[in-house]
PDB file of C-alpha atoms in Angstrom:
ATOM      1  CA  GLY A   1       0.000   0.000   0.000  1.00 52.00           C
ATOM      2  CA  GLY A   2       2.982   2.354   0.006  1.00 66.00           C
ATOM      3  CA  ALA A   3       3.067   3.024  -3.740  1.00 83.00           C
ATOM      4  CA  VAL A   4      -0.539   3.298  -4.914  1.00 83.00           C
ATOM      5  CA  GLY A   5      -1.914   5.992  -7.207  1.00 86.00           C
ATOM      6  CA  GLY A   6      -3.829   8.567  -5.160  1.00 86.00           C
ATOM      7  CA  PRO A   7      -7.281   9.851  -6.205  1.00 86.00           C
ATOM      8  CA  GLY A   8      -7.911  12.846  -8.430  1.00 86.00           C
ATOM      9  CA  THR A   9      -9.229  15.861  -6.541  1.00 87.00           C
ATOM     10  CA  ILE A  10     -11.150  18.979  -7.543  1.00 88.00           C
ATOM     11  CA  GLU A  11      -7.913  20.975  -7.664  1.00 85.00           C
ATOM     12  CA  ARG A  12      -5.511  18.499  -9.261  1.00 89.00           C
ATOM     13  CA  ASP A  13      -4.612  15.008 -10.439  1.00 91.00           C
ATOM     14  CA  GLY A  14      -3.866  12.331  -7.863  1.00 88.00           C
ATOM     15  CA  THR A  15      -0.455  11.882  -6.319  1.00 84.00           C
ATOM     16  CA  ASP A  16       1.832   9.212  -7.817  1.00 85.00           C
ATOM     17  CA  ALA A  17       3.023   6.291  -5.679  1.00 82.00           C
ATOM     18  CA  THR A  18       1.590   7.527  -2.408  1.00 79.00           C
ATOM     19  CA  SER A  19       0.335   5.960   0.788  1.00 63.00           C
ATOM     20  CA  THR A  20      -2.013   8.828   1.623  1.00 58.00           C
ATOM     21  CA  PRO A  21      -5.518   7.822   0.546  1.00 55.00           C
ATOM     22  CA  VAL A  22      -6.866  11.350   0.210  1.00 54.00           C
ATOM     23  CA  GLY A  23      -4.363  12.584  -2.371  1.00 49.00           C
ATOM     24  CA  PHE A  24      -2.141  14.855  -0.292  1.00 54.00           C
ATOM     25  CA  PRO A  25       1.570  14.695  -1.110  1.00 56.00           C
ATOM     26  CA  SER A  26       3.303  12.153   1.094  1.00 53.00           C
ATOM     27  CA  PRO A  27       6.858  11.035   1.669  1.00 54.00           C
ATOM     28  CA  PRO A  28       7.919   7.616   0.354  1.00 53.00           C
ATOM     29  CA  THR A  29       6.935   4.885   2.763  1.00 56.00           C
ATOM     30  CA  ALA A  30       8.975   2.043   1.288  1.00 60.00           C
ATOM     31  CA  ALA A  31      12.570   1.434   2.275  1.00 65.00           C
ATOM     32  CA  ASP A  32      15.299   2.489  -0.135  1.00 77.00           C
ATOM     33  CA  VAL A  33      16.217  -0.133  -2.711  1.00 81.00           C
ATOM     34  CA  GLU A  34      19.705  -0.488  -1.222  1.00 86.00           C
ATOM     35  CA  VAL A  35      18.255  -1.129   2.240  1.00 85.00           C
ATOM     36  CA  MET A  36      15.908  -3.808   0.906  1.00 83.00           C
ATOM     37  CA  GLU A  37      18.761  -5.443  -1.012  1.00 88.00           C
ATOM     38  CA  ALA A  38      20.938  -5.404   2.133  1.00 88.00           C
ATOM     39  CA  TRP A  39      18.218  -7.018   4.266  1.00 89.00           C
ATOM     40  CA  TYR A  40      16.966  -9.625   1.788  1.00 87.00           C
ATOM     41  CA  PRO A  41      18.557 -11.761  -0.955  1.00 90.00           C
ATOM     42  CA  ILE A  42      16.980  -9.709  -3.761  1.00 91.00           C
ATOM     43  CA  LEU A  43      18.130  -7.475  -6.567  1.00 94.00           C
ATOM     44  CA  VAL A  44      15.640  -4.759  -7.556  1.00 92.00           C
ATOM     45  CA  THR A  45      15.866  -4.356 -11.333  1.00 94.00           C
ATOM     46  CA  GLU A  46      13.023  -1.862 -11.795  1.00 91.00           C
ATOM     47  CA  ARG A  47      11.348   0.729  -9.620  1.00 89.00           C
ATOM     48  CA  GLY A  48       9.154   3.231 -11.374  1.00 89.00           C
ATOM     49  CA  LEU A  49       5.659   4.501 -12.071  1.00 90.00           C
ATOM     50  CA  ARG A  50       2.970   2.561 -13.909  1.00 87.00           C
ATOM     51  CA  PRO A  51       2.047   4.282 -17.192  1.00 83.00           C
ATOM     52  CA  GLY A  52      -1.382   4.005 -18.793  1.00 84.00           C
ATOM     53  CA  VAL A  53      -4.978   5.018 -18.269  1.00 84.00           C
ATOM     54  CA  HIS A  54      -5.758   4.324 -14.622  1.00 86.00           C
ATOM     55  CA  GLY A  55      -8.567   6.207 -12.951  1.00 92.00           C
ATOM     56  CA  ALA A  56      -9.334   8.491 -15.909  1.00 95.00           C
ATOM     57  CA  GLY A  57     -11.329  11.615 -15.181  1.00 96.00           C
ATOM     58  CA  ALA A  58     -11.405  15.383 -15.446  1.00 96.00           C
ATOM     59  CA  SER A  59      -8.790  14.882 -12.710  1.00 95.00           C
ATOM     60  CA  ARG A  60      -7.126  11.498 -13.102  1.00 94.00           C
ATOM     61  CA  SER A  61      -5.670   9.269 -10.417  1.00 93.00           C
ATOM     62  CA  GLY A  62      -1.962   9.240  -9.797  1.00 91.00           C
ATOM     63  CA  ALA A  63       0.172   6.392 -11.077  1.00 91.00           C
ATOM     64  CA  GLY A  64       0.868   3.330  -8.987  1.00 90.00           C
ATOM     65  CA  GLY A  65       4.371   1.966  -8.605  1.00 89.00           C
ATOM     66  CA  VAL A  66       6.007  -0.810 -10.628  1.00 91.00           C
ATOM     67  CA  PHE A  67       8.671  -2.962  -8.979  1.00 90.00           C
ATOM     68  CA  THR A  68      10.642  -5.883 -10.412  1.00 94.00           C
ATOM     69  CA  MET A  69      13.029  -7.990  -8.345  1.00 94.00           C
ATOM     70  CA  GLU A  70      14.941 -11.238  -8.647  1.00 96.00           C
ATOM     71  CA  PRO A  71      16.818 -13.572  -6.292  1.00 96.00           C
ATOM     72  CA  TYR A  72      20.376 -12.430  -5.646  1.00 95.00           C
ATOM     73  CA  GLY A  73      23.041 -14.467  -3.888  1.00 93.00           C
ATOM     74  CA  THR A  74      20.570 -17.299  -3.353  1.00 94.00           C
ATOM     75  CA  GLU A  75      18.896 -20.041  -5.386  1.00 95.00           C
ATOM     76  CA  ARG A  76      15.374 -18.725  -4.754  1.00 94.00           C
ATOM     77  CA  PHE A  77      13.234 -16.558  -2.584  1.00 91.00           C
ATOM     78  CA  VAL A  78       9.926 -17.597  -1.066  1.00 92.00           C
ATOM     79  CA  GLY A  79       7.247 -15.136  -0.057  1.00 88.00           C
ATOM     80  CA  GLN A  80       3.764 -14.611   1.280  1.00 89.00           C
ATOM     81  CA  MET A  81       1.473 -12.320  -0.703  1.00 86.00           C
ATOM     82  CA  LEU A  82      -0.360  -9.662   1.302  1.00 81.00           C
ATOM     83  CA  GLY A  83      -1.726  -7.621  -1.584  1.00 77.00           C
ATOM     84  CA  ILE A  84      -4.996  -5.780  -2.033  1.00 76.00           C
ATOM     85  CA  ARG A  85      -7.052  -4.533  -4.947  1.00 82.00           C
ATOM     86  CA  GLN A  86      -6.246  -7.398  -7.313  1.00 85.00           C
ATOM     87  CA  TRP A  87      -9.863  -8.005  -8.337  1.00 87.00           C
ATOM     88  CA  THR A  88     -11.953  -5.000  -7.326  1.00 88.00           C
ATOM     89  CA  PRO A  89     -10.796  -1.530  -8.400  1.00 91.00           C
ATOM     90  CA  LEU A  90     -11.583   1.595  -6.436  1.00 90.00           C
ATOM     91  CA  PRO A  91     -14.514   3.366  -8.109  1.00 93.00           C
ATOM     92  CA  GLY A  92     -14.314   6.752  -9.763  1.00 94.00           C
ATOM     93  CA  THR A  93     -16.374   9.692  -8.534  1.00 94.00           C
ATOM     94  CA  ALA A  94     -18.819  11.945 -10.431  1.00 96.00           C
ATOM     95  CA  GLY A  95     -18.281  10.117 -13.732  1.00 96.00           C
ATOM     96  CA  GLY A  96     -14.588   9.284 -13.222  1.00 96.00           C
ATOM     97  CA  PHE A  97     -13.377   5.863 -14.312  1.00 95.00           C
ATOM     98  CA  PRO A  98     -12.377   3.200 -11.778  1.00 95.00           C
ATOM     99  CA  GLY A  99      -8.728   2.802 -10.881  1.00 94.00           C
ATOM    100  CA  SER A 100      -6.474  -0.028 -11.964  1.00 93.00           C
ATOM    101  CA  THR A 101      -6.109  -3.242 -10.029  1.00 93.00           C
ATOM    102  CA  ALA A 102      -2.911  -4.714  -8.648  1.00 91.00           C
ATOM    103  CA  ASP A 103      -0.984  -7.230 -10.713  1.00 92.00           C
ATOM    104  CA  PHE A 104       1.554  -9.773  -9.423  1.00 93.00           C
ATOM    105  CA  LEU A 105       3.634 -11.691 -11.971  1.00 96.00           C
ATOM    106  CA  ILE A 106       6.474 -14.185 -12.048  1.00 97.00           C
ATOM    107  CA  HIS A 107       8.568 -14.127 -15.226  1.00 97.00           C
ATOM    108  CA  HIS A 108      10.000 -17.644 -15.581  1.00 97.00           C
ATOM    109  CA  ALA A 109      13.395 -18.414 -17.125  1.00 95.00           C
ATOM    110  CA  ASP A 110      11.703 -20.199 -20.053  1.00 96.00           C
ATOM    111  CA  GLY A 111       9.932 -16.957 -21.073  1.00 95.00           C
ATOM    112  CA  THR A 112       6.517 -17.796 -19.651  1.00 97.00           C
ATOM    113  CA  GLU A 113       4.645 -15.513 -17.289  1.00 97.00           C
ATOM    114  CA  GLU A 114       2.580 -16.579 -14.283  1.00 96.00           C
ATOM    115  CA  ARG A 115      -0.027 -14.457 -12.499  1.00 95.00           C
ATOM    116  CA  VAL A 116       0.087 -14.784  -8.730  1.00 95.00           C
ATOM    117  CA  SER A 117      -2.877 -14.405  -6.388  1.00 93.00           C
ATOM    118  CA  ALA A 118      -2.740 -11.570  -3.868  1.00 90.00           C
ATOM    119  CA  MET A 119      -3.452 -14.190  -1.200  1.00 91.00           C
ATOM    120  CA  ALA A 120      -0.949 -16.848  -2.301  1.00 92.00           C
ATOM    121  CA  ALA A 121       1.330 -18.531   0.214  1.00 93.00           C
ATOM    122  CA  ASN A 122       4.803 -19.951  -0.432  1.00 94.00           C
ATOM    123  CA  VAL A 123       5.343 -18.051  -3.681  1.00 94.00           C
ATOM    124  CA  VAL A 124       8.681 -19.260  -5.077  1.00 95.00           C
ATOM    125  CA  VAL A 125      10.867 -17.248  -7.436  1.00 96.00           C
ATOM    126  CA  GLU A 126      13.903 -19.217  -8.618  1.00 96.00           C
ATOM    127  CA  ALA A 127      17.295 -17.849  -9.705  1.00 96.00           C
ATOM    128  CA  GLY A 128      16.951 -16.641 -13.303  1.00 96.00           C
ATOM    129  CA  GLU A 129      13.327 -15.601 -12.727  1.00 97.00           C
ATOM    130  CA  SER A 130      11.836 -12.278 -11.643  1.00 97.00           C
ATOM    131  CA  PHE A 131       8.848 -11.098  -9.620  1.00 96.00           C
ATOM    132  CA  GLU A 132       6.945  -8.029 -10.840  1.00 94.00           C
ATOM    133  CA  LEU A 133       4.450  -5.970  -8.851  1.00 91.00           C
ATOM    134  CA  HIS A 134       2.098  -3.370 -10.371  1.00 92.00           C
ATOM    135  CA  CYS A 135       0.496  -1.307  -7.605  1.00 90.00           C
ATOM    136  CA  PRO A 136      -3.188  -0.296  -7.928  1.00 91.00           C
ATOM    137  CA  THR A 137      -4.589   3.193  -8.335  1.00 91.00           C
ATOM    138  CA  SER A 138      -7.576   5.151  -7.107  1.00 91.00           C
ATOM    139  CA  GLY A 139     -10.448   6.219  -9.328  1.00 93.00           C
ATOM    140  CA  GLY A 140     -10.703   9.440 -11.308  1.00 95.00           C
ATOM    141  CA  LEU A 141     -12.860  12.456 -10.493  1.00 96.00           C
ATOM    142  CA  GLY A 142     -15.301  13.805 -13.067  1.00 96.00           C
ATOM    143  CA  ASP A 143     -16.052  12.764 -16.629  1.00 97.00           C
ATOM    144  CA  PRO A 144     -12.856  12.159 -18.642  1.00 96.00           C
ATOM    145  CA  LEU A 145     -14.424  14.117 -21.530  1.00 96.00           C
ATOM    146  CA  ASP A 146     -14.299  17.193 -19.266  1.00 96.00           C
ATOM    147  CA  ARG A 147     -10.498  16.971 -18.872  1.00 95.00           C
ATOM    148  CA  ASP A 148      -8.706  20.062 -20.179  1.00 94.00           C
ATOM    149  CA  PRO A 149      -7.210  19.111 -23.593  1.00 94.00           C
ATOM    150  CA  ALA A 150      -3.928  20.804 -22.617  1.00 93.00           C
ATOM    151  CA  ARG A 151      -3.666  18.430 -19.634  1.00 93.00           C
ATOM    152  CA  VAL A 152      -4.307  15.468 -21.946  1.00 94.00           C
ATOM    153  CA  ALA A 153      -1.520  16.760 -24.217  1.00 92.00           C
ATOM    154  CA  ASP A 154       0.772  16.992 -21.178  1.00 92.00           C
ATOM    155  CA  ASP A 155      -0.159  13.409 -20.212  1.00 91.00           C
ATOM    156  CA  ARG A 156       0.783  12.267 -23.729  1.00 90.00           C
ATOM    157  CA  ALA A 157       4.044  14.222 -23.781  1.00 89.00           C
ATOM    158  CA  GLU A 158       5.005  12.715 -20.404  1.00 89.00           C
ATOM    159  CA  GLY A 159       4.202   9.176 -21.616  1.00 87.00           C
ATOM    160  CA  TRP A 160       1.205   8.504 -19.370  1.00 87.00           C
ATOM    161  CA  VAL A 161      -1.212   7.872 -22.246  1.00 90.00           C
ATOM    162  CA  THR A 162      -0.946   7.005 -25.916  1.00 91.00           C
ATOM    163  CA  ALA A 163      -2.475   9.143 -28.656  1.00 90.00           C
ATOM    164  CA  ASP A 164      -5.105   6.404 -29.093  1.00 92.00           C
ATOM    165  CA  ASP A 165      -5.936   6.528 -25.354  1.00 92.00           C
ATOM    166  CA  ALA A 166      -6.220  10.330 -25.512  1.00 93.00           C
ATOM    167  CA  GLN A 167      -8.779  10.076 -28.286  1.00 93.00           C
ATOM    168  CA  ALA A 168     -10.735   7.050 -26.988  1.00 94.00           C
ATOM    169  CA  ILE A 169     -10.867   8.019 -23.292  1.00 94.00           C
ATOM    170  CA  TYR A 170     -10.621  11.827 -23.279  1.00 94.00           C
ATOM    171  CA  GLY A 171     -11.999  12.661 -26.744  1.00 93.00           C
ATOM    172  CA  VAL A 172      -8.843  14.611 -27.627  1.00 92.00           C
ATOM    173  CA  MET A 173      -7.016  14.029 -30.906  1.00 89.00           C
ATOM    174  CA  LEU A 174      -3.286  14.621 -30.525  1.00 83.00           C
ATOM    175  CA  GLU A 175      -0.518  14.843 -33.068  1.00 73.00           C
ATOM    176  CA  LEU A 176       3.095  14.177 -32.055  1.00 61.00           C
ATOM    177  CA  GLN A 177       5.675  16.282 -33.909  1.00 57.00           C
ATOM    178  CA  GLU A 178       9.354  16.151 -32.956  1.00 54.00           C
ATOM    179  CA  ASN A 179       8.770  15.573 -29.236  1.00 56.00           C
ATOM    180  CA  GLN A 180       5.984  18.165 -29.075  1.00 55.00           C
ATOM    181  CA  VAL A 181       2.285  17.468 -28.868  1.00 56.00           C
ATOM    182  CA  SER A 182      -0.344  19.591 -30.614  1.00 54.00           C
ATOM    183  CA  ILE A 183      -4.087  19.441 -29.970  1.00 58.00           C
ATOM    184  CA  ASP A 184      -6.706  19.134 -32.683  1.00 56.00           C
ATOM    185  CA  LEU A 185     -10.114  20.166 -31.354  1.00 53.00           C
TER     186      LEU A 185
END
């Protein structure tokens, strides 16, 4: 719960990777990667923000975190899942879309991918495999069609949405020209 996308508010979009459920800026609540790697036999290979349309609205939700880790200095690690929001997203408000759900994946050495239940016990990740966590997000606030087109263009320029998402979800047609986005209304 320390890296979920916060809800959109009347004044602004939701906060990225937060633990504060009401959207106020919050300090990181997860330990530094180096601390986690010192405590446990893991190597964190990715720590970032989840792109995509999650909690679309006139004010959208913030992005949830994405973390990928693999066993390091050991043959495997075994864990207990204590996740939430894998099946039921948080609803949007006043026409906003629901948020995204959590996703837990094991990438096996043979190239296959396995989804893991948020309530699974004795989850094993072997050397040469990786575990990936996509944190959930809150819902959006207000109808996505009411989102300011300039904010949609900013979302596209920052890589949060594709041009197809901008048109399908927000009703805004964007054109990308040499790293700049223009709006066709």
